[in-house]
Amino acid sequence: MPTVDDDAPAWRPDELSNPHAAADKASRVQRMFAAIAPSYDLNNRLHSMWRDQAWRRAAVEAAGVRPGDVVADVACGTGDLTIAFARAGAAKVIGLDFTPPMLSIARRKSPGRATPFAAGDAMQLPLPDASCNVVSIAFGLRNVADPRQAIAEFFRVLRPGGRVIVLEFSRPANPLLRRLNDFYCGRVMPVTATLIAGDRSGAYHYLPRSVDTFLDRQATLDVLRERGFIDVTPTTLTFGVAVIYRGIKP
Ligand SMILES: C[S@@+](CC[C@H](N)C(=O)[O-])C[C@H]1O[C@@H](n2cnc3c(N)ncnc32)[C@H](O)[C@@H]1O
């Protein structure tokens, strides 16, 4: 895993034309989340207009958790989705992330510290083959250096019949809503979220660029299928601002 090294901005404006192309994307992403961790949840709630937790609940529902299920929530960050899975009655849930300050907040939020959170890289999961019934990743796939490798890892650790759940930002298909959303995400949110976080890492300027230049809906479905998942379906949330992708390991 990369290491958090210094206080330098993770992204300068001239480096954001396609942040996914940066050779050192992983260490930049890690530095950026370390910088914004303390205000991450507040910014999520405010800038999603309190929709983000409903999106996570919809992701849990899409997973169809059964008693006895083992769930790995990858790129768990401050743990909101991990905790939602624990509340849904999974037998065992683990949250994995590679940014220690995000994991520290997750641990503090877990009731009775009952949900385990551990260091783990999405591209090399510290889990045995065929050990999970559900693997989830919320707003994380876009931040991983090689999303195809991460999806291959999800496939490896899932049992046959296991479900992968990817919750990710998208852009509305309706042209008017798309323009409104682009204005909000590209012009308003970077300013207000940066102010609230007191951020100098460039995280909230990276965010809209990372969505615009990431795999679109069809490409995400294609990668899931290429990596072996079947019955791959998208569920659109809030006019297409976010999407849940669900697939099954045959
Ligand atoms: C936008 S946050 C999402 C956090 C959480 N899933 C949520 O729903 O709020 C993205 C997270 O992905 C993590 N991340 C990015 N690349 C990763 C990788 N290769 N392995 C593990 N975590 C990674 C970051 O550390 C960060 O906590």
mmCIF file of N, CA and C and ligand atoms in Angstrom, residues 29 33 40 44 56 73-78 81 96-99 102 120-123 138-140 142-145, ligand 1:
data_model
loop_
_atom_site.group_PDB
_atom_site.id
_atom_site.type_symbol
_atom_site.label_atom_id
_atom_site.label_comp_id
_atom_site.label_asym_id
_atom_site.label_seq_id
_atom_site.Cartn_x
_atom_site.Cartn_y
_atom_site.Cartn_z
ATOM 1 N N VAL A 29 -4.508 9.856 -3.929
ATOM 2 C CA VAL A 29 -5.851 9.608 -3.383
ATOM 3 C C VAL A 29 -5.758 9.415 -1.872
ATOM 4 N N PHE A 33 -7.581 11.834 0.958
ATOM 5 C CA PHE A 33 -8.578 11.399 1.953
ATOM 6 C C PHE A 33 -8.061 11.579 3.376
ATOM 7 N N TYR A 40 -15.250 14.763 6.283
ATOM 8 C CA TYR A 40 -15.762 13.958 5.160
ATOM 9 C C TYR A 40 -17.269 13.705 5.285
ATOM 10 N N ASN A 44 -20.323 15.101 2.941
ATOM 11 C CA ASN A 44 -21.202 14.136 2.245
ATOM 12 C C ASN A 44 -22.671 14.472 2.462
ATOM 13 N N ARG A 56 -26.825 4.633 0.395
ATOM 14 C CA ARG A 56 -26.151 3.466 1.001
ATOM 15 C C ARG A 56 -27.184 2.428 1.451
ATOM 16 N N ASP A 73 -16.828 -4.744 2.996
ATOM 17 C CA ASP A 73 -17.074 -3.413 2.430
ATOM 18 C C ASP A 73 -15.706 -2.782 2.144
ATOM 19 N N VAL A 74 -15.401 -2.688 0.852
ATOM 20 C CA VAL A 74 -14.073 -2.263 0.416
ATOM 21 C C VAL A 74 -14.062 -0.746 0.212
ATOM 22 N N ALA A 75 -12.917 -0.118 0.481
ATOM 23 C CA ALA A 75 -12.800 1.345 0.429
ATOM 24 C C ALA A 75 -13.888 1.944 1.322
ATOM 25 N N CYS A 76 -13.957 1.418 2.520
ATOM 26 C CA CYS A 76 -15.072 1.727 3.436
ATOM 27 C C CYS A 76 -15.012 3.148 3.979
ATOM 28 N N GLY A 77 -13.854 3.790 3.897
ATOM 29 C CA GLY A 77 -13.746 5.162 4.376
ATOM 30 C C GLY A 77 -14.136 5.286 5.826
ATOM 31 N N THR A 78 -15.071 6.187 6.121
ATOM 32 C CA THR A 78 -15.499 6.420 7.503
ATOM 33 C C THR A 78 -16.594 5.439 7.940
ATOM 34 N N LEU A 81 -21.285 2.714 5.051
ATOM 35 C CA LEU A 81 -21.909 1.553 4.400
ATOM 36 C C LEU A 81 -21.635 0.288 5.206
ATOM 37 N N LEU A 96 -12.769 -2.373 4.946
ATOM 38 C CA LEU A 96 -11.349 -2.295 4.570
ATOM 39 C C LEU A 96 -11.070 -0.989 3.849
ATOM 40 N N ASP A 97 -9.965 -0.363 4.157
ATOM 41 C CA ASP A 97 -9.595 0.879 3.483
ATOM 42 C C ASP A 97 -8.080 1.041 3.615
ATOM 43 N N PHE A 98 -7.511 1.865 2.736
ATOM 44 C CA PHE A 98 -6.057 2.051 2.828
ATOM 45 C C PHE A 98 -5.646 3.433 3.366
ATOM 46 N N THR A 99 -6.608 4.203 3.902
ATOM 47 C CA THR A 99 -6.268 5.522 4.455
ATOM 48 C C THR A 99 -6.519 5.514 5.964
ATOM 49 N N MET A 102 -9.205 7.802 7.738
ATOM 50 C CA MET A 102 -10.605 7.460 7.460
ATOM 51 C C MET A 102 -11.014 6.282 8.346
ATOM 52 N N GLY A 120 -6.593 -2.336 4.235
ATOM 53 C CA GLY A 120 -6.644 -3.278 3.124
ATOM 54 C C GLY A 120 -6.730 -2.548 1.805
ATOM 55 N N ASP A 121 -6.023 -3.071 0.818
ATOM 56 C CA ASP A 121 -5.994 -2.456 -0.507
ATOM 57 C C ASP A 121 -6.994 -3.174 -1.411
ATOM 58 N N ALA A 122 -7.855 -2.382 -2.052
ATOM 59 C CA ALA A 122 -8.880 -2.946 -2.943
ATOM 60 C C ALA A 122 -8.269 -3.781 -4.054
ATOM 61 N N MET A 123 -7.024 -3.503 -4.414
ATOM 62 C CA MET A 123 -6.418 -4.211 -5.531
ATOM 63 C C MET A 123 -5.692 -5.481 -5.098
ATOM 64 N N ALA A 138 -18.524 1.658 -2.108
ATOM 65 C CA ALA A 138 -19.349 2.854 -2.318
ATOM 66 C C ALA A 138 -18.455 4.063 -2.550
ATOM 67 N N PHE A 139 -18.608 4.689 -3.681
ATOM 68 C CA PHE A 139 -17.842 5.885 -4.041
ATOM 69 C C PHE A 139 -16.344 5.624 -3.933
ATOM 70 N N GLY A 140 -15.988 4.359 -4.142
ATOM 71 C CA GLY A 140 -14.587 3.980 -3.982
ATOM 72 C C GLY A 140 -13.951 3.513 -5.276
ATOM 73 N N ARG A 142 -14.012 4.477 -8.273
ATOM 74 C CA ARG A 142 -13.448 5.593 -9.041
ATOM 75 C C ARG A 142 -12.114 6.064 -8.463
ATOM 76 N N ASN A 143 -11.921 5.817 -7.198
ATOM 77 C CA ASN A 143 -10.700 6.300 -6.546
ATOM 78 C C ASN A 143 -9.562 5.277 -6.560
ATOM 79 N N VAL A 144 -9.887 4.059 -6.947
ATOM 80 C CA VAL A 144 -8.878 2.998 -6.979
ATOM 81 C C VAL A 144 -8.000 3.190 -8.228
ATOM 82 N N ALA A 145 -6.719 2.893 -8.085
ATOM 83 C CA ALA A 145 -5.798 3.136 -9.209
ATOM 84 C C ALA A 145 -6.168 2.292 -10.432
HETATM 85 C C1 LIG B 1 -15.089 8.634 -1.413
HETATM 86 S S1 LIG B 1 -14.447 7.613 -0.134
HETATM 87 C C2 LIG B 1 -15.760 6.469 0.100
HETATM 88 C C3 LIG B 1 -15.875 6.017 1.512
HETATM 89 C C4 LIG B 1 -17.104 5.183 1.858
HETATM 90 N N1 LIG B 1 -17.188 3.974 1.089
HETATM 91 C C5 LIG B 1 -18.371 5.966 1.737
HETATM 92 O O1 LIG B 1 -19.381 5.406 1.302
HETATM 93 O O2 LIG B 1 -18.393 7.135 2.114
HETATM 94 C C6 LIG B 1 -13.282 6.661 -1.035
HETATM 95 C C7 LIG B 1 -12.414 5.774 -0.160
HETATM 96 O O3 LIG B 1 -11.688 4.895 -1.020
HETATM 97 C C8 LIG B 1 -10.478 4.591 -0.369
HETATM 98 N N2 LIG B 1 -9.591 3.967 -1.347
HETATM 99 C C9 LIG B 1 -9.192 4.447 -2.534
HETATM 100 N N3 LIG B 1 -8.397 3.563 -3.149
HETATM 101 C C10 LIG B 1 -8.315 2.482 -2.323
HETATM 102 C C11 LIG B 1 -7.651 1.232 -2.421
HETATM 103 N N4 LIG B 1 -6.901 0.914 -3.468
HETATM 104 N N5 LIG B 1 -7.805 0.374 -1.413
HETATM 105 C C12 LIG B 1 -8.548 0.673 -0.330
HETATM 106 N N6 LIG B 1 -9.185 1.842 -0.173
HETATM 107 C C13 LIG B 1 -9.070 2.741 -1.181
HETATM 108 C C14 LIG B 1 -10.032 5.926 0.177
HETATM 109 O O4 LIG B 1 -9.069 5.798 1.195
HETATM 110 C C15 LIG B 1 -11.354 6.505 0.684
HETATM 111 O O5 LIG B 1 -11.552 6.242 2.041
#
